[in-house]
Each structure stands twice: as C-alpha cells, then as structure tokens.
PDB file of C-alpha atoms in Angstrom:
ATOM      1  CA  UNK A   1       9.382 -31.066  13.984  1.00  0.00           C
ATOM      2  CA  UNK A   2       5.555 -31.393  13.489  1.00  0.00           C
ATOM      3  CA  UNK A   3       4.259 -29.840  10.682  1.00  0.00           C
ATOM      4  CA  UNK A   4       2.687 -26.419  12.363  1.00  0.00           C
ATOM      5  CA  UNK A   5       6.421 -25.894  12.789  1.00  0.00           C
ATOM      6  CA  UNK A   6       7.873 -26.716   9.539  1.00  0.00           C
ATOM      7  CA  UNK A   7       5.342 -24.255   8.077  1.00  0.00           C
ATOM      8  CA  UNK A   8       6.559 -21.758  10.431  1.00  0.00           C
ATOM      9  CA  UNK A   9       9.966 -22.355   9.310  1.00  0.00           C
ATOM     10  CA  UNK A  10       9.015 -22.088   5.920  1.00  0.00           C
ATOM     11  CA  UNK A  11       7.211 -18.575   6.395  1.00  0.00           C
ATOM     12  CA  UNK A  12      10.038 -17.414   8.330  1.00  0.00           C
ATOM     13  CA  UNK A  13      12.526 -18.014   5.903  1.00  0.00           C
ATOM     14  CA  UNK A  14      10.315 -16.215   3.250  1.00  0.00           C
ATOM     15  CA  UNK A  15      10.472 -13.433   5.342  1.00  0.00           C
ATOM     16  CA  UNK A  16      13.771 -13.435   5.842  1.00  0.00           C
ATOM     17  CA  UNK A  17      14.928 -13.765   2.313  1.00  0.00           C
ATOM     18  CA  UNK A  18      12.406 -10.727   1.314  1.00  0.00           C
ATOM     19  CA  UNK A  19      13.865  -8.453   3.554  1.00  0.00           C
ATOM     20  CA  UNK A  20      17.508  -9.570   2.493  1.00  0.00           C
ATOM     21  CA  UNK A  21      16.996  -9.032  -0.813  1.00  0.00           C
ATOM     22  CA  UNK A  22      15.034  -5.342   0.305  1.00  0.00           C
ATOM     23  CA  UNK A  23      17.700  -4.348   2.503  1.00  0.00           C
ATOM     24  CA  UNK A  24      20.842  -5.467  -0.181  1.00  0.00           C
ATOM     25  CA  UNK A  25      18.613  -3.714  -3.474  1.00  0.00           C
ATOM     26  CA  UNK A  26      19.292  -7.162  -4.764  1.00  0.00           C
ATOM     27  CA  UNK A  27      16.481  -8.899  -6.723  1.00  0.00           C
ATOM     28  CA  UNK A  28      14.972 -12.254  -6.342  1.00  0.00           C
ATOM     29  CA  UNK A  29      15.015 -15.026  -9.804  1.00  0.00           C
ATOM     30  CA  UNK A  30      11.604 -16.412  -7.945  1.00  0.00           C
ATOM     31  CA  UNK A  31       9.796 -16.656  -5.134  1.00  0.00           C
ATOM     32  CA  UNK A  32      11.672 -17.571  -2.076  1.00  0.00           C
ATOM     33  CA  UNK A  33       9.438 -20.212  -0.486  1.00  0.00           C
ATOM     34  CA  UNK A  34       6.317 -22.494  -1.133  1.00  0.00           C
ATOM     35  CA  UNK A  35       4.166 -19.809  -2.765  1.00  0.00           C
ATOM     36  CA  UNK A  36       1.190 -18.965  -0.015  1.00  0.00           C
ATOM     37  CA  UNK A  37      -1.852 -19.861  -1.206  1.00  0.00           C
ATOM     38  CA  UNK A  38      -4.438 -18.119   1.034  1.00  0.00           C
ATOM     39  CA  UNK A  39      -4.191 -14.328   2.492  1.00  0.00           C
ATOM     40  CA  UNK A  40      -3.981 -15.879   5.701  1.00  0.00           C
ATOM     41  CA  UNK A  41      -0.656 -17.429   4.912  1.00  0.00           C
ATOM     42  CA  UNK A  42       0.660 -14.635   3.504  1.00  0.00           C
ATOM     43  CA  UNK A  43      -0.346 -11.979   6.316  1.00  0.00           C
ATOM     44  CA  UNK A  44       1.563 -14.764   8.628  1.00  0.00           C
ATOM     45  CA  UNK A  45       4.811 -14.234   6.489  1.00  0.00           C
ATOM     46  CA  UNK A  46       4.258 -10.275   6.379  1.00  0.00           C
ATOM     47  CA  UNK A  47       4.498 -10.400  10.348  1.00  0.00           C
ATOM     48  CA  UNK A  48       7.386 -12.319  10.363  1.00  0.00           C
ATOM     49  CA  UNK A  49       9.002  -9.488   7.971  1.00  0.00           C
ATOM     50  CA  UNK A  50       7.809  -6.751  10.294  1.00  0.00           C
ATOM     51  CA  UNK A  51       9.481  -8.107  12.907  1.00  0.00           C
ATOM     52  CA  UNK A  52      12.950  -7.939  11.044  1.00  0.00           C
ATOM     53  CA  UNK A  53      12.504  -4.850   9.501  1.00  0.00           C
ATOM     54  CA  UNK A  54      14.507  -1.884  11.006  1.00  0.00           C
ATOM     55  CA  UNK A  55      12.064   0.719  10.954  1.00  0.00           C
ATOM     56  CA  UNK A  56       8.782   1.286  12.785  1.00  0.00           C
ATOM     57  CA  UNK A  57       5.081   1.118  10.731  1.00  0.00           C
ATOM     58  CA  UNK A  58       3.680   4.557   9.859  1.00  0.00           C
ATOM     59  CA  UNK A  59       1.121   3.192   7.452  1.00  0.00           C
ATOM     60  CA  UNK A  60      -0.625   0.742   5.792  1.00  0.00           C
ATOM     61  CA  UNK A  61      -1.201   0.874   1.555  1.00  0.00           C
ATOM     62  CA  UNK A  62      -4.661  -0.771   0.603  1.00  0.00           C
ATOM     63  CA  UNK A  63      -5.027  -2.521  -2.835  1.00  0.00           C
ATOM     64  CA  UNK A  64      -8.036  -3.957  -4.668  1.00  0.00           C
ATOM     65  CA  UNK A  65      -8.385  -7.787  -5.180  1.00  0.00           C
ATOM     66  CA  UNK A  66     -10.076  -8.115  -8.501  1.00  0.00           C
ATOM     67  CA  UNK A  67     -14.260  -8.991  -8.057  1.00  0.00           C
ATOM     68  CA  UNK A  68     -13.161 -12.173  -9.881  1.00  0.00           C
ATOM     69  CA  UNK A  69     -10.899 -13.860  -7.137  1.00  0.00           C
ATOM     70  CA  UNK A  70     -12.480 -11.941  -4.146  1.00  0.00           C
ATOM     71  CA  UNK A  71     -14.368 -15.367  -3.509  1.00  0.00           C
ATOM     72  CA  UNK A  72     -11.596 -17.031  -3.796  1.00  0.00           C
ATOM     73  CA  UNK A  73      -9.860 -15.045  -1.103  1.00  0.00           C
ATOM     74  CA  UNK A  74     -12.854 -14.204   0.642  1.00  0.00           C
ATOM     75  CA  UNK A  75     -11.293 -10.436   0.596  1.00  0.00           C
ATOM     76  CA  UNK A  76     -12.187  -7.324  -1.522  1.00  0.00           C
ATOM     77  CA  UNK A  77      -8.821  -5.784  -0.603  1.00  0.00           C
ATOM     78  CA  UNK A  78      -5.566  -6.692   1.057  1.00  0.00           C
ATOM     79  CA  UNK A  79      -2.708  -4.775   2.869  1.00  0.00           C
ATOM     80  CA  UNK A  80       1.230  -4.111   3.518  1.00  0.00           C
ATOM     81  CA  UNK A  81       2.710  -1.669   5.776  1.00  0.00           C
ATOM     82  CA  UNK A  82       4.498   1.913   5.253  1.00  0.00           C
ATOM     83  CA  UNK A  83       7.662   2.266   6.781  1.00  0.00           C
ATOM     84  CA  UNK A  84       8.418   5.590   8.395  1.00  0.00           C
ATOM     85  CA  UNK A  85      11.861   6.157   6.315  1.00  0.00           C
ATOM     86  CA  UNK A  86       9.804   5.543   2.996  1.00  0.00           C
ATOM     87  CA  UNK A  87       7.061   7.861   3.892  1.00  0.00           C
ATOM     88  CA  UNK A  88       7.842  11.432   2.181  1.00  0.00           C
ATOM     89  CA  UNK A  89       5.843  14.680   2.537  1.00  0.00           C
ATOM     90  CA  UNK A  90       4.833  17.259  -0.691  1.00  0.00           C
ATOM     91  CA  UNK A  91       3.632  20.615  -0.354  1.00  0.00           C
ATOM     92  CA  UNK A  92       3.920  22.092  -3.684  1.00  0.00           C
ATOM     93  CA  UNK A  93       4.225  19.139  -5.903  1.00  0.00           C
ATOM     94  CA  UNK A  94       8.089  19.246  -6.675  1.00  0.00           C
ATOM     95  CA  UNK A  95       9.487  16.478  -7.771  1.00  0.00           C
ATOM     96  CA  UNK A  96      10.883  13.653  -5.048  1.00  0.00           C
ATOM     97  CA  UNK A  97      13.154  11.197  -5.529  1.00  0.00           C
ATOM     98  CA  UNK A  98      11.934   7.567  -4.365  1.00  0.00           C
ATOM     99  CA  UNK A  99      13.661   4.487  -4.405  1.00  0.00           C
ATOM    100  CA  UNK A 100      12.626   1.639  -6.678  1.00  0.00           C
ATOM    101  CA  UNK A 101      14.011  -2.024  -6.995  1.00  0.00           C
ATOM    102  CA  UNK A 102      16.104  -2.420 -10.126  1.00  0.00           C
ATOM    103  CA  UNK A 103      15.772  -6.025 -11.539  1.00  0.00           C
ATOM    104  CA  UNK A 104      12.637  -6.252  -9.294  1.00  0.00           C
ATOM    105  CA  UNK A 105       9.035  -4.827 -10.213  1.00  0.00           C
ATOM    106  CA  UNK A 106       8.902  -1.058  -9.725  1.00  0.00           C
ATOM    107  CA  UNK A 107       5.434   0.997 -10.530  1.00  0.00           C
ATOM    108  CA  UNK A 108       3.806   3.970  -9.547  1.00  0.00           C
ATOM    109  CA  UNK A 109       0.246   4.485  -8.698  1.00  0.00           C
ATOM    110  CA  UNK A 110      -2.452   7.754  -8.155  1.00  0.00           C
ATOM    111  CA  UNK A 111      -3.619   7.385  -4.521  1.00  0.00           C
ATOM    112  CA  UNK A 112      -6.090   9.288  -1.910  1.00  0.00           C
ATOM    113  CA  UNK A 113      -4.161   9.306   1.275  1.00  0.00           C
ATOM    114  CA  UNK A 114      -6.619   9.231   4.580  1.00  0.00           C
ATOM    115  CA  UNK A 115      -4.913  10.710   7.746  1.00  0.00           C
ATOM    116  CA  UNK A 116      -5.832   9.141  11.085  1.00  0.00           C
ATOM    117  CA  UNK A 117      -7.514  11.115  13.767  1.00  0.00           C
ATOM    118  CA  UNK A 118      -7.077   9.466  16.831  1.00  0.00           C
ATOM    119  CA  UNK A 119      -5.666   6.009  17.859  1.00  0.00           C
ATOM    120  CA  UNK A 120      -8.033   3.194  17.605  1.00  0.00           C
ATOM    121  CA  UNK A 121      -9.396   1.255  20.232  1.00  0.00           C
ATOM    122  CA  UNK A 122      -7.044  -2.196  20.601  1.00  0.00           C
ATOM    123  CA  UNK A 123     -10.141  -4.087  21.433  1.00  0.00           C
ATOM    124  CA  UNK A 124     -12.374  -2.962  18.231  1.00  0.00           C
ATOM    125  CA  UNK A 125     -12.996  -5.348  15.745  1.00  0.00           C
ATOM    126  CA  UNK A 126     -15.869  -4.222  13.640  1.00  0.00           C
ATOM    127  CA  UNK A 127     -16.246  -1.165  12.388  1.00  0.00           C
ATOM    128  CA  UNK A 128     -19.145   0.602  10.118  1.00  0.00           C
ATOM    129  CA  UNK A 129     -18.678   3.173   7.420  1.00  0.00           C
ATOM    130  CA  UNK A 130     -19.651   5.936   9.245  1.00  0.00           C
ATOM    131  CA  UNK A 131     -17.158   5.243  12.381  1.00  0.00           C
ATOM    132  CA  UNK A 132     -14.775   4.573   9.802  1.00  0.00           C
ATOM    133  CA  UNK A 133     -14.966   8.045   7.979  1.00  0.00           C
ATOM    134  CA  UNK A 134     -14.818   9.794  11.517  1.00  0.00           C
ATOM    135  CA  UNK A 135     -11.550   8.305  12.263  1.00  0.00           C
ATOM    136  CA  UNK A 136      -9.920   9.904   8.953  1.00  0.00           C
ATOM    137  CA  UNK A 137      -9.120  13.219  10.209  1.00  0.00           C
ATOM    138  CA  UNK A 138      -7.916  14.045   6.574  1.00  0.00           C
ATOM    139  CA  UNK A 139      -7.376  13.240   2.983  1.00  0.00           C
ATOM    140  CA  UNK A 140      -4.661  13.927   1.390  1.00  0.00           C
ATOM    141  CA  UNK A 141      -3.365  13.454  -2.251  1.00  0.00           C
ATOM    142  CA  UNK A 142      -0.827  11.003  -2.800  1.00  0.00           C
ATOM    143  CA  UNK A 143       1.534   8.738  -4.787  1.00  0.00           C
ATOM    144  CA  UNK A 144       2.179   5.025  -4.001  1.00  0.00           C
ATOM    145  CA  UNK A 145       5.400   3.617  -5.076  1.00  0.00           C
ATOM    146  CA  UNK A 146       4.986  -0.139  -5.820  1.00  0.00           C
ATOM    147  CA  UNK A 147       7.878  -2.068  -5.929  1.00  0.00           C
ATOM    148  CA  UNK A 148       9.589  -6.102  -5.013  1.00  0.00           C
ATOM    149  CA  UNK A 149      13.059  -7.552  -5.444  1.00  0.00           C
ATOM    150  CA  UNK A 150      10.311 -10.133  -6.914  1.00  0.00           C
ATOM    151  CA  UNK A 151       9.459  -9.089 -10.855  1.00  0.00           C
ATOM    152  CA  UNK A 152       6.786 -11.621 -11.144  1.00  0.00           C
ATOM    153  CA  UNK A 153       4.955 -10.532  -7.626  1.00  0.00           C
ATOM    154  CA  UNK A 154       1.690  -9.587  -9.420  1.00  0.00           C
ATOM    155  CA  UNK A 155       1.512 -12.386 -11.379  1.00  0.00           C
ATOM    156  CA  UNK A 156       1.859 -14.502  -8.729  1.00  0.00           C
ATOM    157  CA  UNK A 157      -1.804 -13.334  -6.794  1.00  0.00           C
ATOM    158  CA  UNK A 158      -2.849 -11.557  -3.801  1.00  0.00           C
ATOM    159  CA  UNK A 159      -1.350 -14.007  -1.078  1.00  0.00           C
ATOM    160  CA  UNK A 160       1.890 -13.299  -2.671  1.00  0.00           C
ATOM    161  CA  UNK A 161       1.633  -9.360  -2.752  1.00  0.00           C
ATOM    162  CA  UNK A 162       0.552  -9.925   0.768  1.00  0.00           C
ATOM    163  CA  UNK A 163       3.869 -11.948   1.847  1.00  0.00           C
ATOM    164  CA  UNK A 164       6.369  -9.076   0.520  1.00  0.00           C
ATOM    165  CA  UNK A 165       5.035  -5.993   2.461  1.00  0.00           C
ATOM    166  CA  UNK A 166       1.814  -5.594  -0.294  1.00  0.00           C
ATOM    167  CA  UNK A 167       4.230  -4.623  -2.964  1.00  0.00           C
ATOM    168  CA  UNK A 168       4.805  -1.494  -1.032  1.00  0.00           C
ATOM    169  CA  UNK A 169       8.425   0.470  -0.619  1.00  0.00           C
ATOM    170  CA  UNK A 170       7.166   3.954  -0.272  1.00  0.00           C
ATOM    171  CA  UNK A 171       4.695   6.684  -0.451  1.00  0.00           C
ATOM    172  CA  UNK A 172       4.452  10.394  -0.885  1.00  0.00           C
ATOM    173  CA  UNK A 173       2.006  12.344   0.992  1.00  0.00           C
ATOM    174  CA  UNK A 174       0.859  15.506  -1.048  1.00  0.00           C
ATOM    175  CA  UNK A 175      -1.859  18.419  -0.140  1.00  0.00           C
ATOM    176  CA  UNK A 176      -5.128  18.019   1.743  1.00  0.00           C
ATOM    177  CA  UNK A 177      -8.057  17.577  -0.228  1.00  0.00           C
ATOM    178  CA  UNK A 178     -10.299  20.857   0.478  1.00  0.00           C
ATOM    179  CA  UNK A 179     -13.969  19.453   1.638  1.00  0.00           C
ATOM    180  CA  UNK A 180     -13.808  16.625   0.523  1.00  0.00           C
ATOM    181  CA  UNK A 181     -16.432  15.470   2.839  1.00  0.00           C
ATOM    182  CA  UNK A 182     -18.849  17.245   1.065  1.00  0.00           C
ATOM    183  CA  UNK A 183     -17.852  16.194  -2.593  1.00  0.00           C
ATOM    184  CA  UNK A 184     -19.457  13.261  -4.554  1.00  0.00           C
ATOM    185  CA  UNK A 185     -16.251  10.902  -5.683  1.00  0.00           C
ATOM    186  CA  UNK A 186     -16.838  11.694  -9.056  1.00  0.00           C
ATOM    187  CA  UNK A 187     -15.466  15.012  -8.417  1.00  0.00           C
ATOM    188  CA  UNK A 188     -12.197  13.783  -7.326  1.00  0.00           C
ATOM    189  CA  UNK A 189     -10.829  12.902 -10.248  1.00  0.00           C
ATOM    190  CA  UNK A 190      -6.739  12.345 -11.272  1.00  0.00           C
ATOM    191  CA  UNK A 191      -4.158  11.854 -14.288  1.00  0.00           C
ATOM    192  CA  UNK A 192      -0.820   9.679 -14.370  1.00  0.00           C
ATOM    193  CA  UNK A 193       1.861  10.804 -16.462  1.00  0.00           C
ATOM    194  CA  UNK A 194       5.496   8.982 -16.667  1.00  0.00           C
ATOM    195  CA  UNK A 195       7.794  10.635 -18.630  1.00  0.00           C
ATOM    196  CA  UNK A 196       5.225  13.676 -19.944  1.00  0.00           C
ATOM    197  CA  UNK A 197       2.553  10.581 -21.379  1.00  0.00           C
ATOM    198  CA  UNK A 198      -0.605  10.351 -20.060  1.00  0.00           C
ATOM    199  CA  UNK A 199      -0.680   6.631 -18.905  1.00  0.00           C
ATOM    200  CA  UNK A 200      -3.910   6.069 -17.108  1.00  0.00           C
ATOM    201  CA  UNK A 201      -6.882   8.479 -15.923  1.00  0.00           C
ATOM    202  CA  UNK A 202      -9.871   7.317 -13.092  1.00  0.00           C
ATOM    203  CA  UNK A 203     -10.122   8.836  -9.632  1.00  0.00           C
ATOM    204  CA  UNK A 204     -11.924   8.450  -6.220  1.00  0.00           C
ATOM    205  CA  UNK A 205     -14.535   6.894  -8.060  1.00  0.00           C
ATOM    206  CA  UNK A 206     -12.486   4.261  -9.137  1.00  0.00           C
ATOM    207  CA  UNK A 207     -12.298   2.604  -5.396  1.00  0.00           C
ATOM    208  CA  UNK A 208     -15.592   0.333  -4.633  1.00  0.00           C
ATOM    209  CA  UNK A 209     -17.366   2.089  -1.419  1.00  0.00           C
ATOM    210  CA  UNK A 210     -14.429   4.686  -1.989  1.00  0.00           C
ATOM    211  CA  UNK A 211     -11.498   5.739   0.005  1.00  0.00           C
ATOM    212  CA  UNK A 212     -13.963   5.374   3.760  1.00  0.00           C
ATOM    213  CA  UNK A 213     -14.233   1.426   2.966  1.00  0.00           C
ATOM    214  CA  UNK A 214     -10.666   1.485   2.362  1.00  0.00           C
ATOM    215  CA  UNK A 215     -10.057   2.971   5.837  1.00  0.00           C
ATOM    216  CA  UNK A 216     -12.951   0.671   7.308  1.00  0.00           C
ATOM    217  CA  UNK A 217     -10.772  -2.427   6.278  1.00  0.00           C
ATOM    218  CA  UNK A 218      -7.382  -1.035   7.514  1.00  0.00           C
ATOM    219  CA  UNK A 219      -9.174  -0.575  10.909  1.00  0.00           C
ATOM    220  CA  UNK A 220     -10.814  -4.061  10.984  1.00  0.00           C
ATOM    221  CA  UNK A 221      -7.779  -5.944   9.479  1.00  0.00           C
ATOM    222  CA  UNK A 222      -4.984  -4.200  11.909  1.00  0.00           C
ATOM    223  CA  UNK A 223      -6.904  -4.498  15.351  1.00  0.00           C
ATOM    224  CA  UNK A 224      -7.698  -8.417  14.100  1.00  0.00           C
ATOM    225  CA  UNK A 225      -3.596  -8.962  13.445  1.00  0.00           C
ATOM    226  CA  UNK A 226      -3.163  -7.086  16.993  1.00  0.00           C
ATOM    227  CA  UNK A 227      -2.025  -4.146  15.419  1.00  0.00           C
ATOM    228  CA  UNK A 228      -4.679  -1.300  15.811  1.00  0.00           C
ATOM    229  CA  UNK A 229      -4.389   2.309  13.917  1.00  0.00           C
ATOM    230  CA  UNK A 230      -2.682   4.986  15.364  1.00  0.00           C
ATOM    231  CA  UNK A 231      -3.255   9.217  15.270  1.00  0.00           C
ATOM    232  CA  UNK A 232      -1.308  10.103  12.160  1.00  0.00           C
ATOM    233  CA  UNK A 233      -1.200   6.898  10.455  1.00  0.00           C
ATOM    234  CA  UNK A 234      -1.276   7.017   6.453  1.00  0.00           C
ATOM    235  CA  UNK A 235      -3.877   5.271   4.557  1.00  0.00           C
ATOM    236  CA  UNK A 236      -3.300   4.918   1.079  1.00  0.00           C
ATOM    237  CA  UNK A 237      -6.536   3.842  -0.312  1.00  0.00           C
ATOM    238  CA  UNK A 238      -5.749   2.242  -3.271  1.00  0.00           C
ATOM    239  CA  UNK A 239      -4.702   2.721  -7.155  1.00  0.00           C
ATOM    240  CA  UNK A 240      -7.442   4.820  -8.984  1.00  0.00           C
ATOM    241  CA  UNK A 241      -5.591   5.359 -12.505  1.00  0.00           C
ATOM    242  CA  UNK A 242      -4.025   1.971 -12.497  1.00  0.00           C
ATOM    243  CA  UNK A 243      -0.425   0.243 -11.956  1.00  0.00           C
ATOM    244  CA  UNK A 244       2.044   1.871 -13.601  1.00  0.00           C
ATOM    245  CA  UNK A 245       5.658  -0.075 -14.316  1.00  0.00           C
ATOM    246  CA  UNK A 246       8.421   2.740 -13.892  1.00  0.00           C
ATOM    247  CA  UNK A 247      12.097   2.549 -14.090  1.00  0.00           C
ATOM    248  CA  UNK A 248      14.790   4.353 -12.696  1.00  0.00           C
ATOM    249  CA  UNK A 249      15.578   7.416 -13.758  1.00  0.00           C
ATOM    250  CA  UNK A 250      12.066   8.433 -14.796  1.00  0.00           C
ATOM    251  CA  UNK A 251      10.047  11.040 -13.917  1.00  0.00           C
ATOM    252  CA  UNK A 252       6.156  10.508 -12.681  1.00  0.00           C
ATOM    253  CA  UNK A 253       3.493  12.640 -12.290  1.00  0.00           C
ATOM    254  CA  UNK A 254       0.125  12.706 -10.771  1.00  0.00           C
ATOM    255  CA  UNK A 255      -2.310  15.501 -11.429  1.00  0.00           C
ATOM    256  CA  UNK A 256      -5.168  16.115  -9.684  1.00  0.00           C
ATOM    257  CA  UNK A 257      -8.532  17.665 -10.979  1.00  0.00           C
ATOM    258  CA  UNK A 258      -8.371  20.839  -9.315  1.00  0.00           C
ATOM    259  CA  UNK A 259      -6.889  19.816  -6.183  1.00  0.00           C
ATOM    260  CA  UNK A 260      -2.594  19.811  -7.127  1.00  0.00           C
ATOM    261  CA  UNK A 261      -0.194  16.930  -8.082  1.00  0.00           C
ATOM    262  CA  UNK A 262       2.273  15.279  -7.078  1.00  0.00           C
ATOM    263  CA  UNK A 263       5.796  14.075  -8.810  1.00  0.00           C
ATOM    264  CA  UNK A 264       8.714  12.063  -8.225  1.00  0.00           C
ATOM    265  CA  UNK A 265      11.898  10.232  -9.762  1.00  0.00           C
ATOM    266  CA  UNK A 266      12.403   7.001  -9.367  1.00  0.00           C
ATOM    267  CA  UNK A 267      15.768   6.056  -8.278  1.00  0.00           C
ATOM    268  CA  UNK A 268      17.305   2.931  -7.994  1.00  0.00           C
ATOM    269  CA  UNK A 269      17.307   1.175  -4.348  1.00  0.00           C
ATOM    270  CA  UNK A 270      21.173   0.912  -3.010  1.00  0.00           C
ATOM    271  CA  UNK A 271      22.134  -1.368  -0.259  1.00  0.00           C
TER     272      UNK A 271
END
C-alpha cells in the first residue's frame, strides 16, 4: 500500500471512529487517528464522515479561526455540516431540548442564522460580497449547539474541529431578523445566559466582514469540495458572545437586542 493510501486509511478510520462514538453517545479518551495538521486534511476526514452519516446535510455552521493562526491555516474561518435531524425550528423562544455529548465537550453559542435563497450554481467558485448577500434570502436568530465525543477538540486546533463535523451536533433556528439589510451590525446586538447568568455579551459586530462574509465562504468552500448551497440551507455564521461549555440538564438562553431569543436544555445524547 503506497502511502496516498495508507493516509486514506488513516482518515477513514478517523471518520469512522467519530461517527461511532456520535452515533453510540459514547466519548472518545483522545483523538482517534494521527491528529491532521492542515484544514485540508481535516476537510478530507469530514467527507469521509459525511458519507457514513445517516442523515442528509441541511447546513453548514461557520466558526472563526483566531487572526493569530489564520496564516498558519491560510483560512479566516472553517466549516462542519448540519444534519437535518439536528436542525430545530423556534417561533416564540420556548425552550428546546438539544442533545449534547456527555463525557465529550458540549457548549452553546449566540448565532445569526442566514437562509439560502436559491441553489447555487455547481460550477461557481468565487464569489464577492455583494453576490454573496443576495443569495441569503433571510436572517434568522439562532443558537449553535457545539459539541464532540472528543473533550479536548478545541484544544487540539482548527484541523481537528474540522475532522469531527466542526464541533457541530445541532442548531436551532429562531425568528427572522426584521430589515436587517438596512441595519449597521452594531445594532444587532445579543446576550448568553446558562442557568439565569449572563455569560458572554457581543453581537453581529463581533463577526469580521459580518454574517455576508460568513455566507461568502460557505459558498466558495462547498462548490470547491463539490458540494454547492442549496435553497433553504442554514448558515450559522459564527459565535458572537463566545463558546459557552454547558452540561446536561441546563438551561441556555440567548437574548436578542430587540429582535427575541432563543432557549434550550441540553440533554444528554443516547445511543
């Protein structure tokens, strides 16, 4: 076996393992592999647990690599797909139960959700700003759930949160956003609260280029891994109050300056 195929191998089994321990709510002592070193790797390994997942991508969550290691992974953000099952709807901000790995790292985060117009071209690559923010046929508010079998999957870097589905195993999808096309960021602005205490406050504002470059990098990045956008897709542009560890049985809370919230309880994952 040459050694394009032993790497293979190696990815493969990664991606097997991850979904395992997903699937069986079990959670992993370390990393199941050689840990990837480069997003390129890692995006490789998230394919690979795509393909063995048994539910179809509705989704995408966006995250921020820190301005310190974006040279190093020649990136300013990174991806991992929604799953369909894991994607939950919110109309009037009652609280939703959403699973959470127990063992594993399990966090909540305050996120602007962009809604996808209309399917993207399959052949288009590069896309500006301003093509970008036409595709987003809404913006919604929204709460990420972040959570691994892996505990240390932060810690370990972006190539890592890459491998395991971006540290992604859910997402609620709450009101639209009235105007927001019209409104500076800094009007869209948001509170965490786990358990009743304030944990973290930012907002749009928070995102560099705001939630349109998010949704410019989703559309380059999924037609490039053959994969292009789709009418209805979910977008969730990334944390804006910051990354908040949760366990189960807690109760989470997202308000949002003028514009609703959003709660849920975490619950833990069962096989």
């Amino acid at each position: 076996m040459d050694r394009d195929s032993l790497q293979a191998a190696g990815l493969q089994d990664i991606a097997s393992k991850f979904v395992s321990a997903r699937l069986a709510a079990k959670p992993l002592k370390a990393y199941p592999g050689v840990v990837p070193r480069d997003l390129k790797t890692g995006y490789i390994c998230q394919d690979y647990a795509i393909d063995l997942w048994p539910d179809e991508i509705r989704g995408w969550k966006v995250g921020r690599i820190p301005p310190v290691l974006e040279g190093v992974y020649h990136s300013d953000r990174l991806a991992g797909p929604i799953f369909e099952k894991s994607i939950r709807y919110s109309s009037n901000g009652e609280a939703l139960e959403m699973r959470v790995f127990a063992g594993g790292f399990a966090a909540v985060e305050a996120e602007y959700v962009a809604v996808i117009g209309s399917d993207a071209p399959s052949g288009k690559i590069h896309w500006s700003l301003e093509e970008a923010a036409a595709m987003i046929r809404d913006l919604r508010l929204g709460l990420e759930i972040a959570s691994s079998p892996l505990r240390t999957i932060n810690q370990l870097g972006p190539a890592v949160i890459v491998s395991d589905f971006g540290n992604n195993a859910g997402l609620i999808v709450g009101k639209s956003i009235r105007n927001w096309r019209q409104r500076d960021l800094e009007s869209m602005s948001c509170e965490a609260y786990i358990e009743g205490s304030s944990v973290g406050t930012g907002g749009a504002f928070r995102l560099s280029g705001g939630p349109v470059r998010s949704v410019q990098f989703m559309l380059q990045l999924a037609a490039d891994r053959g994969r292009p956008l789709h009418a209805g897709d979910v977008i969730a542009t990334g944390q804006t109050t910051g990354i908040h560890e949760i366990a189960p049985g807690e109760l989470a809370r997202i308000v949002f300056d003028g514009d609703g919230e959003v709660r849920c309880k975490a619950v833990a994952a069962t096989a």
